[in-house]
Coordinates of C-alpha atoms in Angstrom, one line a residue:
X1 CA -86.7 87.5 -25.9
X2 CA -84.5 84.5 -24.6
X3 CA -86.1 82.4 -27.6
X4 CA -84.8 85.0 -30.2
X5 CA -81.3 85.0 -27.9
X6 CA -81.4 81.4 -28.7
X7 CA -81.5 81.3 -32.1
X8 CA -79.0 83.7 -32.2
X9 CA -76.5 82.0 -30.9
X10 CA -77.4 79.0 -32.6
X11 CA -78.0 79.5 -36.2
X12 CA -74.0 81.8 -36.5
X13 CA -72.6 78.3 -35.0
X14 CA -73.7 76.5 -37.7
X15 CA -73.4 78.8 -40.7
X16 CA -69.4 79.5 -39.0
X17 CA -68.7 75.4 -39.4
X18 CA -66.5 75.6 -42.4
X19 CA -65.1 78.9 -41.4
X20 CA -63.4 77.7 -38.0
X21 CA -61.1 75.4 -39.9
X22 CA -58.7 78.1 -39.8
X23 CA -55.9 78.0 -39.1
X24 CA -54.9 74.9 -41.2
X25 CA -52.1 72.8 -40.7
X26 CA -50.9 71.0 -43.9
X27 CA -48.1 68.5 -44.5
X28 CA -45.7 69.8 -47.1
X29 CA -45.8 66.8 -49.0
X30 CA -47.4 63.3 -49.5
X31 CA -45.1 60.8 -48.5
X32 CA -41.7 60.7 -47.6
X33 CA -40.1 64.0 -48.0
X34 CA -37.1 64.3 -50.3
X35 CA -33.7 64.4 -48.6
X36 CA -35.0 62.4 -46.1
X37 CA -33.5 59.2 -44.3
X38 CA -34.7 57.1 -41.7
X39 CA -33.6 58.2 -38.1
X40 CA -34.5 57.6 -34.3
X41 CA -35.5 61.5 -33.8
X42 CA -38.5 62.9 -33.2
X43 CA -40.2 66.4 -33.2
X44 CA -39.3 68.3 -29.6
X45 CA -41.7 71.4 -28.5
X46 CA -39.7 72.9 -26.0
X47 CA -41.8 75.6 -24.1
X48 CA -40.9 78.2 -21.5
X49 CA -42.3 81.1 -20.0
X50 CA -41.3 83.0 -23.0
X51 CA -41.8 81.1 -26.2
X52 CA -42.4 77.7 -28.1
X53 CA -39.2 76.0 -29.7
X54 CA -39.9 73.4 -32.3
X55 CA -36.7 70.9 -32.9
X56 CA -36.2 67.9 -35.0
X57 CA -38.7 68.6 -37.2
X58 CA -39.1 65.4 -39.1
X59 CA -42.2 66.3 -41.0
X60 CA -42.5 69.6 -42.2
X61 CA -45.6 71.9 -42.4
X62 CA -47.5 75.1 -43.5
X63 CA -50.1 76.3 -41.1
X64 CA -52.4 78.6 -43.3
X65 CA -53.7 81.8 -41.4
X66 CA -56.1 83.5 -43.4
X67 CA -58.0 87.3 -42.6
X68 CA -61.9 87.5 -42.7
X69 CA -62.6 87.7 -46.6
X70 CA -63.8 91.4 -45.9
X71 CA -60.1 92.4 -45.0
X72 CA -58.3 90.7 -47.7
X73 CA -56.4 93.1 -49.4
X74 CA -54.9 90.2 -51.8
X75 CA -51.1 89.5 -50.2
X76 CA -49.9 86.6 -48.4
X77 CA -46.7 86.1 -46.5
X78 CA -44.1 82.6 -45.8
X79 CA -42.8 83.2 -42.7
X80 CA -40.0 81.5 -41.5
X81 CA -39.3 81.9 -37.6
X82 CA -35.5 81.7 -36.4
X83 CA -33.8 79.7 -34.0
X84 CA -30.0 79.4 -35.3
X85 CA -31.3 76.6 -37.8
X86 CA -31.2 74.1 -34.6
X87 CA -35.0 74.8 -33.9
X88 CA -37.9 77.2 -34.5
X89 CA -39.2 80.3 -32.2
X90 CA -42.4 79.3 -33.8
X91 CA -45.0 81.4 -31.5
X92 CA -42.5 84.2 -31.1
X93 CA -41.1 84.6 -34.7
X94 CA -44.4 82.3 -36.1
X95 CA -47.6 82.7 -34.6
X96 CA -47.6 86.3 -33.3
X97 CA -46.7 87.9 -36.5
X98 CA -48.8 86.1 -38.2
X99 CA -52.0 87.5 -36.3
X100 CA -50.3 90.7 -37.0
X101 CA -50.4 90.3 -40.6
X102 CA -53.8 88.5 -40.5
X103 CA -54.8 92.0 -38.6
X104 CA -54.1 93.9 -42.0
X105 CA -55.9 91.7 -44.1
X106 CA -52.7 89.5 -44.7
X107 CA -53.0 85.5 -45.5
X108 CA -49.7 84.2 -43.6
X109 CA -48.3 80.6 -43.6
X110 CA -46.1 79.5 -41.2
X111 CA -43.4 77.7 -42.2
X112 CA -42.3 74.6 -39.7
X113 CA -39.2 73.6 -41.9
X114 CA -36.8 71.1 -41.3
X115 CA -33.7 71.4 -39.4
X116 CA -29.9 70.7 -40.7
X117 CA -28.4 69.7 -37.6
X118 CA -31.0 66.2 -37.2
X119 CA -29.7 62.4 -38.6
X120 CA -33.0 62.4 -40.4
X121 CA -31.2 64.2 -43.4
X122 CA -29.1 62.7 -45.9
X123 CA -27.6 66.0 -46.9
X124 CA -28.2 68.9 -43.9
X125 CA -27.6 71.6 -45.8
X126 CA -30.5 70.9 -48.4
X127 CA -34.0 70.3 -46.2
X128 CA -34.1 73.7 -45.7
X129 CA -34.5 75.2 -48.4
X130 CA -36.3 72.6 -50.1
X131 CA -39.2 72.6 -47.5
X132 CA -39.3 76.4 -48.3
X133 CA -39.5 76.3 -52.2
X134 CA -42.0 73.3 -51.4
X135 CA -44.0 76.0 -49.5
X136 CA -43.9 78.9 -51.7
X137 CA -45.5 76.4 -54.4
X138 CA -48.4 75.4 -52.2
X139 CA -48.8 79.1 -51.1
X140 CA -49.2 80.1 -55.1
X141 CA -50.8 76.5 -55.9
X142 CA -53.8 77.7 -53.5
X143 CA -53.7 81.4 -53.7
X144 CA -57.5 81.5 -55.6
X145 CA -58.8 79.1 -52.8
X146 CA -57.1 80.9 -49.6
X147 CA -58.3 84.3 -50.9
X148 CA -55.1 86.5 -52.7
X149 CA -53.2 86.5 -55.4
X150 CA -50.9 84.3 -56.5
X151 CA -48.5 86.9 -57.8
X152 CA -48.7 88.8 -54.1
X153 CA -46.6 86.1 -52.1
X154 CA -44.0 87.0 -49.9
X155 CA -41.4 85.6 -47.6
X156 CA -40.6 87.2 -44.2
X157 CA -37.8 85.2 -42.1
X158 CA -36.4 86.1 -38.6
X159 CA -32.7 85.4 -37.8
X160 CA -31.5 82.2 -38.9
X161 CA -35.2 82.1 -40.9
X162 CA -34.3 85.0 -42.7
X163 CA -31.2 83.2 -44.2
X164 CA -33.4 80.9 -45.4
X165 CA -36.1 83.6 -46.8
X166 CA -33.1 85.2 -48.6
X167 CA -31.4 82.2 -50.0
X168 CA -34.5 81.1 -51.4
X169 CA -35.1 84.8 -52.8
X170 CA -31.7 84.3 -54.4
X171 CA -32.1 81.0 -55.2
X172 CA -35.4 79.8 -56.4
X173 CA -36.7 78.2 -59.6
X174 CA -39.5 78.5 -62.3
X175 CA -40.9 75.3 -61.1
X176 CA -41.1 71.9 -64.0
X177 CA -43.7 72.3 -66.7
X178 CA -44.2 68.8 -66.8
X179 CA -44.1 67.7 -63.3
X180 CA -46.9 65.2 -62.8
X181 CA -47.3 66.7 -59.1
X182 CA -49.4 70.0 -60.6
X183 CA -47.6 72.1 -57.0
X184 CA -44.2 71.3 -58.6
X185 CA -45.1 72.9 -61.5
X186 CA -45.2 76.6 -59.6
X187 CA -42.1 79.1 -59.5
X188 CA -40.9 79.0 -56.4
X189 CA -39.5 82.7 -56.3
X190 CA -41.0 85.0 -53.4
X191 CA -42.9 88.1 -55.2
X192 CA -41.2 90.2 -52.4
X193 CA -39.1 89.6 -49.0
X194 CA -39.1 91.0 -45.6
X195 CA -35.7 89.9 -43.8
X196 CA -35.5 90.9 -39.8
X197 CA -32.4 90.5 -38.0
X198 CA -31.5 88.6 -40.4
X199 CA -28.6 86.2 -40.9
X200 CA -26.9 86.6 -44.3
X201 CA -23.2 85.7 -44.9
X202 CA -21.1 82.7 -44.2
X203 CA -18.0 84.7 -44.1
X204 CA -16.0 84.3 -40.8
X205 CA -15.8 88.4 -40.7
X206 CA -19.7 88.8 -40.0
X207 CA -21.5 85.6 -40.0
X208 CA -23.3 84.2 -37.3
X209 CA -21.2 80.8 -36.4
X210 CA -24.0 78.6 -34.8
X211 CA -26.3 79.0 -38.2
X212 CA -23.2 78.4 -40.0
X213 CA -22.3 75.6 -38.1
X214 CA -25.9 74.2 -37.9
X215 CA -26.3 74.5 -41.7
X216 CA -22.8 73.3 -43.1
X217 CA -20.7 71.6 -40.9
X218 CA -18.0 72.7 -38.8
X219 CA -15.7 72.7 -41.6
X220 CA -17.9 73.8 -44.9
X221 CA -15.6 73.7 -47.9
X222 CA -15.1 77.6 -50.2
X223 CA -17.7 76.2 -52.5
X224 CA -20.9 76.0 -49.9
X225 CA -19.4 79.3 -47.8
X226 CA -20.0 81.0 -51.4
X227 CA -23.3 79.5 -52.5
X228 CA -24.8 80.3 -48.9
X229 CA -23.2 83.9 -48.1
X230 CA -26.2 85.1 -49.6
X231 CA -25.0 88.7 -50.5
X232 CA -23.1 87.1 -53.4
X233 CA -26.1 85.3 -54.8
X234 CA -28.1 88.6 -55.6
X235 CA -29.4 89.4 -59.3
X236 CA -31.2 91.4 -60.7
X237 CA -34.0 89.3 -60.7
X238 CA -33.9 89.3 -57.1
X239 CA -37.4 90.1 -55.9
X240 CA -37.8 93.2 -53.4
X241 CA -36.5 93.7 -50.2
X242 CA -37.2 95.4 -47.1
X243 CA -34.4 95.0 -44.0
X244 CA -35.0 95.3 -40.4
X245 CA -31.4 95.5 -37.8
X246 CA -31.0 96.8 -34.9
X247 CA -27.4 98.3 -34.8
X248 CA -26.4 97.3 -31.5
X249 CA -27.3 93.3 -32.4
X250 CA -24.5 91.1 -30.9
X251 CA -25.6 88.1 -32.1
X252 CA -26.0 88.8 -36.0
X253 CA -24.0 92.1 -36.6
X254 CA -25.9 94.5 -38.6
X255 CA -23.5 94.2 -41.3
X256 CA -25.4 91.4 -42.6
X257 CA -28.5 93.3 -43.7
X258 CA -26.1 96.3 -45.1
X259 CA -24.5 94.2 -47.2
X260 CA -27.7 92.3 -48.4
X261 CA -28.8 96.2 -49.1
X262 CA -25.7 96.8 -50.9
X263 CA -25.6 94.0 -53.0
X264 CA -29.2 94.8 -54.0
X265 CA -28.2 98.2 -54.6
X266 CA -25.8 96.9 -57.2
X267 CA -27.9 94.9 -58.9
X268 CA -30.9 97.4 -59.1
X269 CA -33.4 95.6 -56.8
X270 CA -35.7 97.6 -55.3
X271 CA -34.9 97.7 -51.7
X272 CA -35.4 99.6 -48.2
X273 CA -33.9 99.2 -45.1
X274 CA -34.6 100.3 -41.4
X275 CA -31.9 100.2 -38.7
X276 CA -32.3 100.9 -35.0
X277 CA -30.1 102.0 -33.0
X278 CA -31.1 99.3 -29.9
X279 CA -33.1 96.4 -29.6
X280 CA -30.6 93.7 -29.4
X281 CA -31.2 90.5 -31.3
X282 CA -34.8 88.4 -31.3
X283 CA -37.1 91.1 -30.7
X284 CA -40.0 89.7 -32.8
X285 CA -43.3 92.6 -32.7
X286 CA -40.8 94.5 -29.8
X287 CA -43.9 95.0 -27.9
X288 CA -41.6 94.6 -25.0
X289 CA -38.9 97.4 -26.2
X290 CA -41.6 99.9 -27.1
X291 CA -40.4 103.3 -29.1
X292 CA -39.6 103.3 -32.6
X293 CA -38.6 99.6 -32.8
X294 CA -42.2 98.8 -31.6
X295 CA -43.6 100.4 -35.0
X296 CA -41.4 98.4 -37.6
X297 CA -44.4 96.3 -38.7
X298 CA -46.5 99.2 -39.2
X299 CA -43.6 100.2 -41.6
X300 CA -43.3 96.7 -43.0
X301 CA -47.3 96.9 -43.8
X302 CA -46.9 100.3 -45.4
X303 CA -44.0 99.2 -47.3
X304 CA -46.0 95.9 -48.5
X305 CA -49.3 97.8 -49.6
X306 CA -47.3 100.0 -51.4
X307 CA -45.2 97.7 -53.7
X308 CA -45.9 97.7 -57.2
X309 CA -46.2 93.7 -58.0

């Protein structure tokens, strides 16, 4: 008996060798990033009893979380944690959820995206975004290898990540043709997004004023207030949205995700939105708040499984 035990316990190790690579942690690109200058900062981790916060990211990253095979049901999903563009809640907004989706049979890739408000920058406002188009290109570059499909890719952002997660579903391109990098060559637009609390507008009447400040300046001129107020950058070939708010959010009114809704409305883009009447701002899974808030990600899986892509 305790030889067959052995054996057991042996032979599993061995055939699991390539299998506990995951997750994986990949640079966004080779090299120097673009938009990038030399600097004296460095990457922070910050950690509390409560959560991880990731600032001055200097070198961004994807770290690929991928289901068991048998589970797979062929989506993936860029998720951008918030943190009021001066860091990253990357366990709370990152991490977790990703084991959430990876629970569903979900790929998720964490995106650990570069912050506007660090000297290593030579135009804030632009890293961003960048690093998340960058992302979705790996994501759909790999989608055969990591096990879904590369017309299934998502973006989920939280806060100030889910101004970036709609700003790139507003703002995204088909990718160059003829780029010699074959991952440049990918659209960059997000098959569907899932925005939570999110931050949306620039506009003094509703915006959140550390993102904005954090992203543009103290004193952003009309031009970037428009192009980043992200409820006048919807078309119709905005890609699918689903909202989550709580109403009684103090730090990102809830007006933001009704008038993302309504400007998607307007433009016929499929869309769906759940608002709460509590929960504050930053609730991530809401284990902690229980009740209906606690089920919004098994209404953001339903809503997922059943989109038409």
């Amino acid at each position: 008996m305790s030889r067959f035990l052995a054996l057991f316990i042996i032979l599993p190790m061995t055939a699991l060798a390539g299998v506990l690579d995951n997750p994986i942690t990949l640079p966004l690109y080779e090299g120097t990033p673009p938009n990038h200058q030399d600097s004296s900062h460095q990457e922070i981790i910050e950690s509390n009893d409560r959560r991880i916060f990731i600032r001055q990211v200097t070198t961004p990253t994807i770290e690929v979380r991928l289901p068991a095979k048998g589970n797979a049901t062929g989506h993936a999903v860029v998720i951008c944690p918030g943190g009021g563009y001066r860091g990253l809640s990357y366990d709370w907004e990152g991490i977790d959820v990703a084991s959430r989706l990876n629970g569903q049979g979900i790929a998720a890739i964490i995106l650990k995206s570069r912050l506007p408000d660090d000297e290593s920058n030579q135009t804030p406002h632009l890293s961003p975004l960048l690093d998340a188009k960058r992302a979705l290109r790996i994501a759909r570059h790999n989608a055969e290898a990591w096990g879904y499909d590369s017309d299934k890719i998502g973006i989920m952002g939280f806060s100030a990540g889910g101004h970036l997660a709609s700003t790139l579903g507003t703002s995204f391109d088909a990718g160059e043709p003829e780029a010699a990098d074959p991952i440049e060559r990918h659209s960059s637009r997000p098959d569907f997004m899932i925005l939570l609390y999110p931050v949306i507008s620039m506009r003094e009447s509703f915006a959140h004023s550390g993102s904005r400040s954090n992203l543009l300046g103290n004193s952003p001129s009309d031009e970037l207030l428009e192009r980043y107020s992200n409820e006048t950058q919807v078309s119709p070939s905005t890609p699918p949205t689903l909202l989550i708010h709580s109403s009684d959010d103090e730090s990102v009114p809830v007006e933001n995700s009704i008038a993302f809704y309504q400007a998607c409305l307007k433009h016929g883009v499929e869309t769906e939105m759940h608002l709460y009447p509590y929960g504050g701002h930053g609730f991530s899974l809401a284990i902690s708040h229980g009740g209906r808030l606690s089920t919004w990600p098994d209404r953001c899986l339903e809503w997922i499984k059943e989109l038409e892509l």
